[in-house]
Amino acid sequence: MIEIKNLDFHLHNLSESNRCFNEEEKLGLLYGMTNLEEKLNKEVYLWGKIEGIENDYYITYNLNNDKFFPEKKFYYCNNDYEFKQIIKGNDMLIEKIGKKIPFTLFTGIPSSLYADDCESIWEEVESQNDGTSESDENDENDESDESNKCDENDENDENDENDENDGSNGSNGSDCSDISKGNNDKSEELESGNPKREGKKKSEKDTKKEKQSTVTELERLSYIVRKIDEEAFIVPYNSVKITNNLEMKFANFTGLNILDALKLTSWVHFRYPKNLTYDKIKNCNTFFLNNFLDSIKSDVPASMWNIKVNEQLSKISIMNCLYPGYVFYHILNTPFYASLYIGNGIFNYDLPFLLP
């Protein structure tokens, strides 16, 4: 994480990997990040730069620690270095557009249109939503059919028992009656309707009515920044820890030696872990759990990560071949590490054909 106080130090170390800013950009970033910190009263970190045809986007972020895992809030600016918050757009629509026009460069004008005719793409998005809603309705109908079948079986069992025992109730009848009561309760709930599901259906109908006909470049910028951040930005595995009280903290990281640094398991994604469960935290023998984030070794393909060591064997650099422009560095046996993205925001579509 590149803070204001360590801005020059980290940028100097990253410049050896051909990721750097000129002096004018450094002064502008220092000015803009300082003003943003005073405005937010929170620490601000440098994320990188998205290169555009006319202007570039400089990206910063701060951490919101109100949730279990810190949430990043991103800010952008152009050459004026006045940072503004990046607002999230319709990710599903932007992803569909990106598949149709994959190699579109940013212009550097936030208000410019990325796509101006989205009606056909909206129909595809709506059809997917309709498919998911139909599957949910089918599940509900299956549950109601099962409850009705159990009710019919219950009535048949009661009639048979009345013929054999003349009013005596068997244990099987009482058990099935209990099941039928539970199923009747479920069917009543299904008939009455779940308010949460009804609310979701109403909201989906409202979004369908308000079809988004255009997508701005700022909305695309929000999607690209968050996607790169989720799939590329990494930290050392033991630099973050979680307590039994579900509190995530940054550990006192002292550095890695060269043998550990060359292992893919030593580096993890700084994002909400996909396989973390409460039982894993609860059953941990130690007070701190420091290996709960997703390792980059599990990425597909894992060979998209390229680890290099400098000639002095004192610093390593890790680059992501899927997102050219991302670089991470760590000075061995020290607590210093940082990462940065400087690129056009387009990932490498040819990577599967370039790997051995």
mmCIF file of N, CA and C in Angstrom, residues 3-96:
data_model
loop_
_atom_site.group_PDB
_atom_site.id
_atom_site.type_symbol
_atom_site.label_atom_id
_atom_site.label_comp_id
_atom_site.label_asym_id
_atom_site.label_seq_id
_atom_site.Cartn_x
_atom_site.Cartn_y
_atom_site.Cartn_z
ATOM 1 N N GLU A 3 1.348 4.865 0.728
ATOM 2 C CA GLU A 3 0.835 5.997 1.489
ATOM 3 C C GLU A 3 1.523 7.277 1.033
ATOM 4 N N ILE A 4 1.012 8.404 1.518
ATOM 5 C CA ILE A 4 1.605 9.687 1.144
ATOM 6 C C ILE A 4 3.016 9.816 1.702
ATOM 7 N N LYS A 5 3.201 9.385 2.931
ATOM 8 C CA LYS A 5 4.503 9.565 3.567
ATOM 9 C C LYS A 5 5.585 8.704 2.917
ATOM 10 N N ASN A 6 5.194 7.593 2.279
ATOM 11 C CA ASN A 6 6.163 6.714 1.615
ATOM 12 C C ASN A 6 6.023 6.745 0.096
ATOM 13 N N LEU A 7 5.433 7.808 -0.429
ATOM 14 C CA LEU A 7 5.150 7.864 -1.860
ATOM 15 C C LEU A 7 6.428 7.819 -2.695
ATOM 16 N N ASP A 8 7.388 8.667 -2.390
ATOM 17 C CA ASP A 8 8.634 8.704 -3.169
ATOM 18 C C ASP A 8 9.421 7.404 -3.048
ATOM 19 N N PHE A 9 9.435 6.831 -1.846
ATOM 20 C CA PHE A 9 10.198 5.603 -1.620
ATOM 21 C C PHE A 9 9.646 4.454 -2.460
ATOM 22 N N HIS A 10 8.334 4.260 -2.427
ATOM 23 C CA HIS A 10 7.730 3.148 -3.174
ATOM 24 C C HIS A 10 7.817 3.373 -4.678
ATOM 25 N N LEU A 11 7.582 4.601 -5.126
ATOM 26 C CA LEU A 11 7.645 4.865 -6.566
ATOM 27 C C LEU A 11 9.055 4.686 -7.109
ATOM 28 N N HIS A 12 10.060 4.987 -6.293
ATOM 29 C CA HIS A 12 11.440 4.774 -6.724
ATOM 30 C C HIS A 12 11.736 3.284 -6.892
ATOM 31 N N ASN A 13 11.262 2.457 -5.978
ATOM 32 C CA ASN A 13 11.490 1.014 -6.088
ATOM 33 C C ASN A 13 10.688 0.397 -7.230
ATOM 34 N N LEU A 14 9.514 0.946 -7.503
ATOM 35 C CA LEU A 14 8.705 0.416 -8.593
ATOM 36 C C LEU A 14 9.212 0.858 -9.959
ATOM 37 N N SER A 15 9.991 1.937 -9.993
ATOM 38 C CA SER A 15 10.496 2.430 -11.280
ATOM 39 C C SER A 15 11.464 1.443 -11.929
ATOM 40 N N GLU A 16 12.089 0.580 -11.130
ATOM 41 C CA GLU A 16 12.986 -0.422 -11.695
ATOM 42 C C GLU A 16 12.239 -1.459 -12.524
ATOM 43 N N SER A 17 10.933 -1.558 -12.320
ATOM 44 C CA SER A 17 10.103 -2.477 -13.111
ATOM 45 C C SER A 17 9.377 -1.747 -14.234
ATOM 46 N N ASN A 18 9.875 -0.559 -14.596
ATOM 47 C CA ASN A 18 9.299 0.244 -15.685
ATOM 48 C C ASN A 18 7.872 0.685 -15.387
ATOM 49 N N ARG A 19 7.568 0.910 -14.126
ATOM 50 C CA ARG A 19 6.287 1.471 -13.725
ATOM 51 C C ARG A 19 6.592 2.724 -12.923
ATOM 52 N N CYS A 20 6.404 3.890 -13.519
ATOM 53 C CA CYS A 20 6.835 5.107 -12.838
ATOM 54 C C CYS A 20 5.990 6.289 -13.285
ATOM 55 N N PHE A 21 6.074 7.365 -12.513
ATOM 56 C CA PHE A 21 5.455 8.646 -12.829
ATOM 57 C C PHE A 21 6.562 9.680 -13.021
ATOM 58 N N ASN A 22 6.278 10.700 -13.824
ATOM 59 C CA ASN A 22 7.248 11.780 -13.953
ATOM 60 C C ASN A 22 7.118 12.732 -12.765
ATOM 61 N N GLU A 23 7.989 13.711 -12.696
ATOM 62 C CA GLU A 23 8.024 14.605 -11.537
ATOM 63 C C GLU A 23 6.747 15.430 -11.428
ATOM 64 N N GLU A 24 6.205 15.843 -12.548
ATOM 65 C CA GLU A 24 4.960 16.613 -12.507
ATOM 66 C C GLU A 24 3.820 15.774 -11.944
ATOM 67 N N GLU A 25 3.747 14.513 -12.346
ATOM 68 C CA GLU A 25 2.702 13.631 -11.833
ATOM 69 C C GLU A 25 2.886 13.366 -10.341
ATOM 70 N N LYS A 26 4.112 13.208 -9.895
ATOM 71 C CA LYS A 26 4.356 12.981 -8.470
ATOM 72 C C LYS A 26 3.886 14.162 -7.630
ATOM 73 N N LEU A 27 4.211 15.383 -8.072
ATOM 74 C CA LEU A 27 3.773 16.571 -7.335
ATOM 75 C C LEU A 27 2.250 16.696 -7.359
ATOM 76 N N GLY A 28 1.645 16.405 -8.498
ATOM 77 C CA GLY A 28 0.190 16.473 -8.582
ATOM 78 C C GLY A 28 -0.493 15.444 -7.698
ATOM 79 N N LEU A 29 0.036 14.225 -7.668
ATOM 80 C CA LEU A 29 -0.537 13.192 -6.803
ATOM 81 C C LEU A 29 -0.370 13.541 -5.333
ATOM 82 N N LEU A 30 0.771 14.083 -4.978
ATOM 83 C CA LEU A 30 0.993 14.493 -3.595
ATOM 84 C C LEU A 30 0.005 15.576 -3.191
ATOM 85 N N TYR A 31 -0.227 16.528 -4.081
ATOM 86 C CA TYR A 31 -1.190 17.604 -3.815
ATOM 87 C C TYR A 31 -2.609 17.051 -3.703
ATOM 88 N N GLY A 32 -3.011 16.219 -4.666
ATOM 89 C CA GLY A 32 -4.371 15.702 -4.667
ATOM 90 C C GLY A 32 -4.655 14.757 -3.515
ATOM 91 N N MET A 33 -3.714 13.875 -3.191
ATOM 92 C CA MET A 33 -3.927 12.935 -2.094
ATOM 93 C C MET A 33 -3.957 13.645 -0.753
ATOM 94 N N THR A 34 -3.164 14.701 -0.602
ATOM 95 C CA THR A 34 -3.181 15.468 0.645
ATOM 96 C C THR A 34 -4.525 16.154 0.839
ATOM 97 N N ASN A 35 -5.055 16.758 -0.210
ATOM 98 C CA ASN A 35 -6.370 17.400 -0.115
ATOM 99 C C ASN A 35 -7.470 16.383 0.159
ATOM 100 N N LEU A 36 -7.367 15.211 -0.454
ATOM 101 C CA LEU A 36 -8.386 14.180 -0.239
ATOM 102 C C LEU A 36 -8.338 13.651 1.188
ATOM 103 N N GLU A 37 -7.154 13.501 1.741
ATOM 104 C CA GLU A 37 -7.039 13.063 3.134
ATOM 105 C C GLU A 37 -7.649 14.077 4.091
ATOM 106 N N GLU A 38 -7.421 15.350 3.843
ATOM 107 C CA GLU A 38 -8.004 16.383 4.698
ATOM 108 C C GLU A 38 -9.523 16.408 4.584
ATOM 109 N N LYS A 39 -10.029 16.125 3.395
ATOM 110 C CA LYS A 39 -11.472 16.138 3.195
ATOM 111 C C LYS A 39 -12.140 14.928 3.849
ATOM 112 N N LEU A 40 -11.530 13.746 3.711
ATOM 113 C CA LEU A 40 -12.122 12.518 4.248
ATOM 114 C C LEU A 40 -11.744 12.260 5.693
ATOM 115 N N ASN A 41 -10.650 12.867 6.125
ATOM 116 C CA ASN A 41 -10.097 12.597 7.456
ATOM 117 C C ASN A 41 -9.747 11.112 7.612
ATOM 118 N N LYS A 42 -9.297 10.514 6.511
ATOM 119 C CA LYS A 42 -8.869 9.122 6.492
ATOM 120 C C LYS A 42 -7.607 9.012 5.653
ATOM 121 N N GLU A 43 -6.876 7.927 5.889
ATOM 122 C CA GLU A 43 -5.646 7.724 5.131
ATOM 123 C C GLU A 43 -5.975 7.288 3.707
ATOM 124 N N VAL A 44 -5.277 7.863 2.744
ATOM 125 C CA VAL A 44 -5.515 7.606 1.327
ATOM 126 C C VAL A 44 -4.292 6.909 0.743
ATOM 127 N N TYR A 45 -4.543 5.945 -0.150
ATOM 128 C CA TYR A 45 -3.474 5.167 -0.771
ATOM 129 C C TYR A 45 -3.542 5.320 -2.290
ATOM 130 N N LEU A 46 -2.387 5.210 -2.917
ATOM 131 C CA LEU A 46 -2.304 5.291 -4.374
ATOM 132 C C LEU A 46 -2.547 3.911 -4.976
ATOM 133 N N TRP A 47 -3.441 3.845 -5.948
ATOM 134 C CA TRP A 47 -3.764 2.586 -6.628
ATOM 135 C C TRP A 47 -3.030 2.466 -7.958
ATOM 136 N N GLY A 48 -3.029 3.537 -8.752
ATOM 137 C CA GLY A 48 -2.342 3.468 -10.034
ATOM 138 C C GLY A 48 -2.892 4.465 -11.032
ATOM 139 N N LYS A 49 -2.758 4.123 -12.305
ATOM 140 C CA LYS A 49 -3.164 5.013 -13.398
ATOM 141 C C LYS A 49 -3.724 4.193 -14.549
ATOM 142 N N ILE A 50 -4.878 4.633 -15.056
ATOM 143 C CA ILE A 50 -5.467 4.077 -16.269
ATOM 144 C C ILE A 50 -5.169 5.048 -17.401
ATOM 145 N N GLU A 51 -4.439 4.584 -18.380
ATOM 146 C CA GLU A 51 -4.019 5.460 -19.469
ATOM 147 C C GLU A 51 -5.142 5.642 -20.483
ATOM 148 N N GLY A 52 -5.324 6.903 -20.913
ATOM 149 C CA GLY A 52 -6.335 7.233 -21.905
ATOM 150 C C GLY A 52 -5.731 7.902 -23.122
ATOM 151 N N ILE A 53 -6.551 8.078 -24.145
ATOM 152 C CA ILE A 53 -6.074 8.676 -25.393
ATOM 153 C C ILE A 53 -5.798 10.167 -25.213
ATOM 154 N N GLU A 54 -6.735 10.887 -24.587
ATOM 155 C CA GLU A 54 -6.578 12.325 -24.392
ATOM 156 C C GLU A 54 -6.071 12.658 -22.989
ATOM 157 N N ASN A 55 -6.624 11.995 -21.984
ATOM 158 C CA ASN A 55 -6.215 12.220 -20.592
ATOM 159 C C ASN A 55 -6.048 10.880 -19.901
ATOM 160 N N ASP A 56 -5.342 10.902 -18.787
ATOM 161 C CA ASP A 56 -5.159 9.711 -17.956
ATOM 162 C C ASP A 56 -6.013 9.832 -16.698
ATOM 163 N N TYR A 57 -6.360 8.675 -16.134
ATOM 164 C CA TYR A 57 -7.091 8.626 -14.873
ATOM 165 C C TYR A 57 -6.133 8.185 -13.769
ATOM 166 N N TYR A 58 -5.976 9.018 -12.756
ATOM 167 C CA TYR A 58 -5.183 8.662 -11.585
ATOM 168 C C TYR A 58 -6.144 8.153 -10.509
ATOM 169 N N ILE A 59 -5.845 6.983 -9.961
ATOM 170 C CA ILE A 59 -6.767 6.294 -9.061
ATOM 171 C C ILE A 59 -6.157 6.203 -7.667
ATOM 172 N N THR A 60 -6.937 6.575 -6.667
ATOM 173 C CA THR A 60 -6.573 6.392 -5.259
ATOM 174 C C THR A 60 -7.734 5.703 -4.546
ATOM 175 N N TYR A 61 -7.514 5.319 -3.309
ATOM 176 C CA TYR A 61 -8.575 4.664 -2.533
ATOM 177 C C TYR A 61 -8.311 4.833 -1.045
ATOM 178 N N ASN A 62 -9.361 4.638 -0.269
ATOM 179 C CA ASN A 62 -9.223 4.542 1.183
ATOM 180 C C ASN A 62 -9.983 3.309 1.658
ATOM 181 N N LEU A 63 -9.684 2.858 2.853
ATOM 182 C CA LEU A 63 -10.269 1.630 3.391
ATOM 183 C C LEU A 63 -11.392 1.962 4.357
ATOM 184 N N ASN A 64 -12.532 1.324 4.146
ATOM 185 C CA ASN A 64 -13.676 1.447 5.051
ATOM 186 C C ASN A 64 -13.684 0.226 5.963
ATOM 187 N N ASN A 65 -13.334 0.429 7.223
ATOM 188 C CA ASN A 65 -13.195 -0.675 8.176
ATOM 189 C C ASN A 65 -14.466 -0.967 8.954
ATOM 190 N N ASP A 66 -15.610 -0.472 8.494
ATOM 191 C CA ASP A 66 -16.860 -0.726 9.205
ATOM 192 C C ASP A 66 -17.298 -2.177 9.067
ATOM 193 N N LYS A 67 -16.917 -2.831 7.971
ATOM 194 C CA LYS A 67 -17.297 -4.218 7.744
ATOM 195 C C LYS A 67 -16.185 -5.156 8.204
ATOM 196 N N PHE A 68 -16.488 -6.476 8.121
ATOM 197 C CA PHE A 68 -15.508 -7.476 8.549
ATOM 198 C C PHE A 68 -14.229 -7.369 7.734
ATOM 199 N N PHE A 69 -14.368 -7.338 6.422
ATOM 200 C CA PHE A 69 -13.200 -7.177 5.562
ATOM 201 C C PHE A 69 -13.219 -5.760 5.008
ATOM 202 N N PRO A 70 -12.092 -5.053 5.062
ATOM 203 C CA PRO A 70 -12.075 -3.649 4.622
ATOM 204 C C PRO A 70 -12.548 -3.496 3.179
ATOM 205 N N GLU A 71 -13.417 -2.545 2.979
ATOM 206 C CA GLU A 71 -13.933 -2.252 1.644
ATOM 207 C C GLU A 71 -13.223 -1.026 1.084
ATOM 208 N N LYS A 72 -12.802 -1.139 -0.167
ATOM 209 C CA LYS A 72 -12.087 -0.039 -0.805
ATOM 210 C C LYS A 72 -13.071 0.913 -1.478
ATOM 211 N N LYS A 73 -12.877 2.195 -1.223
ATOM 212 C CA LYS A 73 -13.609 3.241 -1.930
ATOM 213 C C LYS A 73 -12.627 3.953 -2.855
ATOM 214 N N PHE A 74 -12.930 3.937 -4.137
ATOM 215 C CA PHE A 74 -11.999 4.451 -5.136
ATOM 216 C C PHE A 74 -12.348 5.882 -5.528
ATOM 217 N N TYR A 75 -11.293 6.622 -5.875
ATOM 218 C CA TYR A 75 -11.422 8.010 -6.321
ATOM 219 C C TYR A 75 -10.564 8.189 -7.576
ATOM 220 N N TYR A 76 -10.994 9.101 -8.428
ATOM 221 C CA TYR A 76 -10.277 9.328 -9.684
ATOM 222 C C TYR A 76 -10.078 10.820 -9.902
ATOM 223 N N CYS A 77 -9.140 11.146 -10.752
ATOM 224 C CA CYS A 77 -8.931 12.526 -11.187
ATOM 225 C C CYS A 77 -8.212 12.504 -12.523
ATOM 226 N N ASN A 78 -8.249 13.633 -13.204
ATOM 227 C CA ASN A 78 -7.488 13.816 -14.440
ATOM 228 C C ASN A 78 -6.279 14.692 -14.149
ATOM 229 N N ASN A 79 -5.928 15.530 -15.059
ATOM 230 C CA ASN A 79 -4.734 16.350 -14.885
ATOM 231 C C ASN A 79 -4.905 17.470 -13.866
ATOM 232 N N ASP A 80 -6.131 17.711 -13.388
ATOM 233 C CA ASP A 80 -6.335 18.741 -12.370
ATOM 234 C C ASP A 80 -6.039 18.228 -10.964
ATOM 235 N N TYR A 81 -5.959 16.895 -10.784
ATOM 236 C CA TYR A 81 -5.625 16.255 -9.505
ATOM 237 C C TYR A 81 -6.635 16.605 -8.407
ATOM 238 N N GLU A 82 -7.882 16.801 -8.809
ATOM 239 C CA GLU A 82 -8.987 16.979 -7.867
ATOM 240 C C GLU A 82 -9.772 15.672 -7.844
ATOM 241 N N PHE A 83 -9.574 14.882 -6.798
ATOM 242 C CA PHE A 83 -10.134 13.534 -6.762
ATOM 243 C C PHE A 83 -11.632 13.565 -6.479
ATOM 244 N N LYS A 84 -12.354 12.715 -7.214
ATOM 245 C CA LYS A 84 -13.796 12.538 -7.047
ATOM 246 C C LYS A 84 -14.072 11.047 -6.892
ATOM 247 N N GLN A 85 -15.131 10.719 -6.168
ATOM 248 C CA GLN A 85 -15.440 9.316 -5.909
ATOM 249 C C GLN A 85 -15.949 8.628 -7.174
ATOM 250 N N ILE A 86 -15.513 7.391 -7.365
ATOM 251 C CA ILE A 86 -15.975 6.579 -8.491
ATOM 252 C C ILE A 86 -17.248 5.858 -8.071
ATOM 253 N N ILE A 87 -18.328 6.100 -8.794
ATOM 254 C CA ILE A 87 -19.622 5.505 -8.475
ATOM 255 C C ILE A 87 -19.809 4.240 -9.306
ATOM 256 N N LYS A 88 -20.299 3.199 -8.654
ATOM 257 C CA LYS A 88 -20.488 1.907 -9.307
ATOM 258 C C LYS A 88 -21.631 1.972 -10.307
ATOM 259 N N GLY A 89 -21.431 1.345 -11.469
ATOM 260 C CA GLY A 89 -22.453 1.287 -12.506
ATOM 261 C C GLY A 89 -23.072 -0.095 -12.603
ATOM 262 N N ASN A 90 -23.663 -0.393 -13.744
ATOM 263 C CA ASN A 90 -24.275 -1.694 -13.999
ATOM 264 C C ASN A 90 -23.199 -2.647 -14.512
ATOM 265 N N ASP A 91 -22.641 -3.446 -13.606
ATOM 266 C CA ASP A 91 -21.507 -4.302 -13.958
ATOM 267 C C ASP A 91 -21.872 -5.353 -14.998
ATOM 268 N N MET A 92 -23.069 -5.930 -14.882
ATOM 269 C CA MET A 92 -23.459 -6.984 -15.817
ATOM 270 C C MET A 92 -23.572 -6.437 -17.240
ATOM 271 N N LEU A 93 -24.127 -5.243 -17.367
ATOM 272 C CA LEU A 93 -24.260 -4.635 -18.682
ATOM 273 C C LEU A 93 -22.899 -4.265 -19.257
ATOM 274 N N ILE A 94 -22.019 -3.707 -18.421
ATOM 275 C CA ILE A 94 -20.687 -3.313 -18.886
ATOM 276 C C ILE A 94 -19.874 -4.535 -19.297
ATOM 277 N N GLU A 95 -20.031 -5.637 -18.564
ATOM 278 C CA GLU A 95 -19.316 -6.862 -18.923
ATOM 279 C C GLU A 95 -19.777 -7.398 -20.276
ATOM 280 N N LYS A 96 -21.074 -7.332 -20.536
ATOM 281 C CA LYS A 96 -21.596 -7.773 -21.835
ATOM 282 C C LYS A 96 -21.049 -6.911 -22.966
#
